[in-house]
Amino acid sequence: MPELDLDHAMATARRAVEAATAASLAHFRRGVRVEVKPDRTPVTAADRESEAAILAVVRAAFPDHGFLGEETGAHAGAAATRWIVDPIDGTKGFTRGRGFWGPLVALEHDGAIVAGAMALPALGETYWAARGKGAWLRTGEGAPARLQVSRIGAWEDSTLSLGEPHVLFRPPMLERVAALATSAQCARCYGDLAGAALVLQGKAEAWVEAGVQIWDLGPLPVLVEEAGGRFTDLDGRPTVASGSCVASNGLVHDHVLRALRG
């Protein structure tokens, strides 16, 4: 297989989330009928159209790559390379008119996330990154700005961003997460990819998530690390496959891991 062009991959990830943004915003503005999948999670026509838009962009740029989408499943391709896609992370919020939802697109090569992008369409924000290329944010029609995590190292001065309370606020996690939240300067629970965006923009020092799928975390390792931070699962492993994560500015990461291990 030819050497992977990371500039091309990063641009493809960005174009893919832009295509998904256009597809989903059309439904967001006029409303959409909600269906319930067998796992009792919601799905809409916007999810399906957004995934189709992403797949079209990816196939045009990298026709030999594999693809794993939340809605359409696995598509065969090059064994070492696949795109991991959530067309709308935060579908529940999307269907109720809230703003913290959007597409997640990641390129995995030889088991590592090497490029990716995400967007918060209702807020007009698009994020993208690739290994060695930096992490970037564009708001509206403005020029891209390079992302940089915060430099706060003391936990008592930190903001903690939390993921799904239904998972994090259950034993044995409940007491550990509560101790982290109450010992930080403040805690926020925006949910879904908006919670991670706080760390990317330097507005929070750590984001903790658990009980999710691989496509819910896909591009976060490369986005966080290229912004100067650190990404692991709750056991400290650099993976998106376990369905949990700590994404941080790096300075508070070990403190968070120790606290969550009890």
Tab-separated table of C-alpha atoms in Angstrom:
chain	number	residue	atom	x	y	z
A	1	MET	CA	0.000	0.000	0.000
A	2	PRO	CA	1.393	3.480	-0.878
A	3	GLU	CA	2.446	5.742	1.976
A	4	LEU	CA	-0.574	7.483	3.483
A	5	ASP	CA	-0.867	11.174	2.546
A	6	LEU	CA	-1.842	12.751	5.881
A	7	ASP	CA	-2.518	16.179	4.376
A	8	HIS	CA	-4.985	14.571	1.982
A	9	ALA	CA	-6.466	12.480	4.797
A	10	MET	CA	-6.931	15.524	7.024
A	11	ALA	CA	-8.551	17.509	4.236
A	12	THR	CA	-10.828	14.569	3.455
A	13	ALA	CA	-11.918	14.286	7.100
A	14	ARG	CA	-12.695	18.001	7.160
A	15	ARG	CA	-14.665	17.860	3.903
A	16	ALA	CA	-16.558	14.820	5.192
A	17	VAL	CA	-17.777	16.569	8.331
A	18	GLU	CA	-18.639	19.641	6.271
A	19	ALA	CA	-20.779	17.447	4.013
A	20	ALA	CA	-22.413	15.873	7.073
A	21	THR	CA	-23.000	19.335	8.537
A	22	ALA	CA	-24.890	20.429	5.435
A	23	ALA	CA	-26.983	17.254	5.402
A	24	SER	CA	-27.886	17.361	9.093
A	25	LEU	CA	-28.565	21.095	9.355
A	26	ALA	CA	-31.218	20.808	6.645
A	27	HIS	CA	-33.173	18.453	8.917
A	28	PHE	CA	-32.341	20.322	12.122
A	29	ARG	CA	-34.004	23.463	10.810
A	30	ARG	CA	-37.240	21.804	9.727
A	31	GLY	CA	-37.551	18.932	12.210
A	32	VAL	CA	-37.235	15.206	11.663
A	33	ARG	CA	-39.086	12.015	12.564
A	34	VAL	CA	-37.333	9.860	15.162
A	35	GLU	CA	-37.120	6.069	14.961
A	36	VAL	CA	-35.808	3.725	17.665
A	37	LYS	CA	-33.159	1.112	16.823
A	38	PRO	CA	-33.103	-2.355	18.432
A	39	ASP	CA	-30.619	-1.091	21.058
A	40	ARG	CA	-33.205	1.610	21.953
A	41	THR	CA	-31.053	4.473	20.659
A	42	PRO	CA	-32.671	7.008	18.332
A	43	VAL	CA	-31.986	7.330	14.617
A	44	THR	CA	-33.300	9.793	12.052
A	45	ALA	CA	-33.145	10.441	8.336
A	46	ALA	CA	-30.523	13.055	9.179
A	47	ASP	CA	-28.239	10.354	10.641
A	48	ARG	CA	-28.561	8.247	7.501
A	49	GLU	CA	-28.099	11.140	5.067
A	50	SER	CA	-25.129	12.456	7.026
A	51	GLU	CA	-23.426	9.064	6.951
A	52	ALA	CA	-24.098	8.728	3.228
A	53	ALA	CA	-22.567	12.180	2.674
A	54	ILE	CA	-19.469	11.222	4.664
A	55	LEU	CA	-19.103	7.903	2.840
A	56	ALA	CA	-19.340	9.643	-0.542
A	57	VAL	CA	-16.505	12.047	0.356
A	58	VAL	CA	-14.306	9.273	1.757
A	59	ARG	CA	-14.851	6.915	-1.183
A	60	ALA	CA	-14.069	9.644	-3.695
A	61	ALA	CA	-10.754	10.384	-1.962
A	62	PHE	CA	-9.728	6.894	-0.783
A	63	PRO	CA	-11.720	4.242	-2.671
A	64	ASP	CA	-9.623	1.360	-1.288
A	65	HIS	CA	-10.077	2.234	2.398
A	66	GLY	CA	-12.355	0.379	4.793
A	67	PHE	CA	-15.252	2.097	6.540
A	68	LEU	CA	-17.059	1.545	9.845
A	69	GLY	CA	-20.194	3.629	10.275
A	70	GLU	CA	-22.643	3.667	13.155
A	71	GLU	CA	-25.622	3.394	10.806
A	72	THR	CA	-24.330	1.300	7.896
A	73	GLY	CA	-21.819	-0.933	9.673
A	74	ALA	CA	-18.565	-2.221	8.213
A	75	HIS	CA	-17.513	-1.854	4.586
A	76	ALA	CA	-14.541	-3.930	3.437
A	77	GLY	CA	-11.370	-2.210	2.303
A	78	ALA	CA	-7.624	-2.080	2.828
A	79	ALA	CA	-6.917	-4.269	5.834
A	80	ALA	CA	-4.705	-1.759	7.662
A	81	THR	CA	-6.802	1.347	7.060
A	82	ARG	CA	-10.396	2.268	7.833
A	83	TRP	CA	-12.574	5.298	8.471
A	84	ILE	CA	-14.630	5.292	11.683
A	85	VAL	CA	-17.762	7.428	11.529
A	86	ASP	CA	-20.555	8.689	13.738
A	87	PRO	CA	-22.787	10.802	11.470
A	88	ILE	CA	-24.510	12.566	14.396
A	89	ASP	CA	-23.068	12.177	17.848
A	90	GLY	CA	-25.813	13.390	20.184
A	91	THR	CA	-28.888	12.391	18.184
A	92	LYS	CA	-31.132	12.822	21.243
A	93	GLY	CA	-30.071	16.439	21.585
A	94	PHE	CA	-30.377	16.916	17.824
A	95	THR	CA	-34.003	15.767	17.843
A	96	ARG	CA	-34.861	18.159	20.678
A	97	GLY	CA	-33.288	21.207	19.080
A	98	ARG	CA	-30.217	21.473	21.291
A	99	GLY	CA	-26.842	22.556	19.928
A	100	PHE	CA	-24.339	20.013	21.271
A	101	TRP	CA	-24.352	17.422	18.458
A	102	GLY	CA	-22.403	16.740	15.316
A	103	PRO	CA	-20.445	14.349	13.075
A	104	LEU	CA	-17.265	12.535	14.069
A	105	VAL	CA	-14.885	11.179	11.401
A	106	ALA	CA	-11.610	9.367	12.091
A	107	LEU	CA	-8.997	7.601	9.973
A	108	GLU	CA	-7.403	4.593	11.647
A	109	HIS	CA	-4.162	3.256	10.127
A	110	ASP	CA	-2.318	0.235	11.550
A	111	GLY	CA	-4.439	0.461	14.706
A	112	ALA	CA	-3.809	4.157	15.435
A	113	ILE	CA	-5.975	7.197	14.746
A	114	VAL	CA	-3.890	9.342	12.385
A	115	ALA	CA	-6.387	11.947	11.146
A	116	GLY	CA	-9.874	13.090	11.964
A	117	ALA	CA	-12.447	15.812	12.207
A	118	MET	CA	-15.617	16.737	14.049
A	119	ALA	CA	-18.141	19.532	13.938
A	120	LEU	CA	-20.772	21.252	16.051
A	121	PRO	CA	-23.022	22.385	13.179
A	122	ALA	CA	-25.539	24.357	15.252
A	123	LEU	CA	-22.644	26.355	16.732
A	124	GLY	CA	-20.850	26.798	13.403
A	125	GLU	CA	-17.669	25.033	14.609
A	126	THR	CA	-15.482	22.612	12.627
A	127	TYR	CA	-12.409	20.858	14.073
A	128	TRP	CA	-9.754	18.804	12.255
A	129	ALA	CA	-6.271	17.348	12.806
A	130	ALA	CA	-3.655	14.871	11.578
A	131	ARG	CA	-0.468	13.507	13.071
A	132	GLY	CA	2.247	16.143	12.904
A	133	LYS	CA	-0.120	18.641	11.234
A	134	GLY	CA	-1.667	20.324	14.271
A	135	ALA	CA	-5.296	20.605	15.363
A	136	TRP	CA	-7.476	23.344	13.944
A	137	LEU	CA	-10.798	25.087	14.544
A	138	ARG	CA	-12.840	27.204	12.182
A	139	THR	CA	-15.867	29.080	13.466
A	140	GLY	CA	-18.366	30.226	10.851
A	141	GLU	CA	-16.593	31.649	7.826
A	142	GLY	CA	-13.564	32.782	9.816
A	143	ALA	CA	-9.967	31.763	9.257
A	144	PRO	CA	-8.790	28.522	10.902
A	145	ALA	CA	-7.116	28.899	14.291
A	146	ARG	CA	-4.669	26.397	15.738
A	147	LEU	CA	-5.984	24.668	18.854
A	148	GLN	CA	-4.006	24.593	22.087
A	149	VAL	CA	-5.017	22.959	25.343
A	150	SER	CA	-4.762	24.898	28.598
A	151	ARG	CA	-1.644	25.046	30.753
A	152	ILE	CA	-3.390	24.735	34.118
A	153	GLY	CA	-1.713	22.027	36.155
A	154	ALA	CA	-3.325	22.310	39.594
A	155	TRP	CA	-6.520	20.270	39.931
A	156	GLU	CA	-8.088	22.768	42.325
A	157	ASP	CA	-7.843	25.353	39.521
A	158	SER	CA	-9.202	22.995	36.859
A	159	THR	CA	-12.519	22.570	35.067
A	160	LEU	CA	-13.778	19.008	34.615
A	161	SER	CA	-15.969	18.224	31.606
A	162	LEU	CA	-18.151	15.148	32.081
A	163	GLY	CA	-19.792	12.769	29.626
A	164	GLU	CA	-22.873	10.595	30.066
A	165	PRO	CA	-24.200	10.801	33.664
A	166	HIS	CA	-26.168	7.555	33.258
A	167	VAL	CA	-22.824	5.734	33.211
A	168	LEU	CA	-20.532	7.982	35.230
A	169	PHE	CA	-22.977	8.480	38.102
A	170	ARG	CA	-23.395	4.780	38.865
A	171	PRO	CA	-21.369	2.700	41.339
A	172	PRO	CA	-18.451	2.134	41.411
A	173	MET	CA	-17.781	5.244	39.289
A	174	LEU	CA	-20.169	7.503	41.198
A	175	GLU	CA	-18.021	8.191	44.263
A	176	ARG	CA	-14.839	8.561	42.220
A	177	VAL	CA	-16.359	10.954	39.678
A	178	ALA	CA	-18.057	12.928	42.451
A	179	ALA	CA	-14.735	13.304	44.270
A	180	LEU	CA	-13.089	14.554	41.076
A	181	ALA	CA	-15.908	16.993	40.325
A	182	THR	CA	-16.101	18.452	43.820
A	183	SER	CA	-12.320	18.842	44.150
A	184	ALA	CA	-12.006	20.694	40.823
A	185	GLN	CA	-12.679	24.399	40.567
A	186	CYS	CA	-15.819	23.586	38.587
A	187	ALA	CA	-17.454	20.834	36.562
A	188	ARG	CA	-19.527	20.980	33.382
A	189	CYS	CA	-21.678	18.346	31.664
A	190	TYR	CA	-22.314	19.535	28.101
A	191	GLY	CA	-22.480	16.019	26.731
A	192	ASP	CA	-21.304	14.278	23.573
A	193	LEU	CA	-18.579	15.866	21.477
A	194	ALA	CA	-19.235	19.335	22.946
A	195	GLY	CA	-17.716	18.113	26.207
A	196	ALA	CA	-14.491	17.218	24.394
A	197	ALA	CA	-14.495	20.550	22.571
A	198	LEU	CA	-14.010	22.337	25.900
A	199	VAL	CA	-10.634	20.614	26.328
A	200	LEU	CA	-9.616	21.294	22.719
A	201	GLN	CA	-10.323	25.002	23.156
A	202	GLY	CA	-8.524	25.256	26.498
A	203	LYS	CA	-11.797	25.891	28.346
A	204	ALA	CA	-11.552	22.716	30.457
A	205	GLU	CA	-8.592	20.679	31.647
A	206	ALA	CA	-10.113	17.189	31.393
A	207	TRP	CA	-13.031	15.365	29.802
A	208	VAL	CA	-14.190	11.979	31.114
A	209	GLU	CA	-16.493	9.702	29.132
A	210	ALA	CA	-17.554	6.059	29.467
A	211	GLY	CA	-20.084	3.575	28.165
A	212	VAL	CA	-19.834	4.651	24.523
A	213	GLN	CA	-18.869	3.049	21.199
A	214	ILE	CA	-15.696	3.335	19.150
A	215	TRP	CA	-17.319	5.805	16.725
A	216	ASP	CA	-18.256	8.116	19.626
A	217	LEU	CA	-14.556	8.709	20.297
A	218	GLY	CA	-12.999	8.177	16.841
A	219	PRO	CA	-11.140	11.425	16.057
A	220	LEU	CA	-10.518	12.523	19.654
A	221	PRO	CA	-7.015	11.018	20.109
A	222	VAL	CA	-5.495	12.908	17.196
A	223	LEU	CA	-7.434	16.116	17.911
A	224	VAL	CA	-6.465	16.172	21.580
A	225	GLU	CA	-2.852	15.137	21.107
A	226	GLU	CA	-2.231	17.534	18.214
A	227	ALA	CA	-3.643	20.310	20.436
A	228	GLY	CA	-0.961	19.422	22.987
A	229	GLY	CA	-3.006	17.174	25.269
A	230	ARG	CA	-3.236	13.508	26.143
A	231	PHE	CA	-5.861	10.845	25.377
A	232	THR	CA	-6.294	7.419	27.000
A	233	ASP	CA	-9.072	5.149	28.179
A	234	LEU	CA	-9.870	4.915	31.893
A	235	ASP	CA	-7.132	2.291	32.305
A	236	GLY	CA	-4.515	4.590	30.787
A	237	ARG	CA	-4.341	2.837	27.414
A	238	PRO	CA	-4.153	4.941	24.213
A	239	THR	CA	-7.215	3.403	22.548
A	240	VAL	CA	-10.743	4.310	21.444
A	241	ALA	CA	-11.851	0.677	21.377
A	242	SER	CA	-12.737	0.298	25.071
A	243	GLY	CA	-15.591	2.832	25.010
A	244	SER	CA	-14.167	5.085	27.714
A	245	CYS	CA	-11.726	7.953	27.795
A	246	VAL	CA	-9.893	10.656	29.640
A	247	ALA	CA	-8.949	13.532	27.351
A	248	SER	CA	-6.901	16.212	29.055
A	249	ASN	CA	-4.333	18.950	28.755
A	250	GLY	CA	-1.792	16.331	29.847
A	251	LEU	CA	-0.861	18.146	33.039
A	252	VAL	CA	-3.799	16.785	35.061
A	253	HIS	CA	-4.108	13.441	33.276
A	254	ASP	CA	-2.400	11.214	35.828
A	255	HIS	CA	-4.362	12.823	38.660
A	256	VAL	CA	-7.642	12.031	36.894
A	257	LEU	CA	-6.627	8.433	36.159
A	258	ARG	CA	-5.583	7.834	39.764
A	259	ALA	CA	-8.849	9.265	41.057
A	260	LEU	CA	-10.973	7.153	38.702
A	261	ARG	CA	-9.119	3.979	39.674
A	262	GLY	CA	-9.991	4.637	43.320
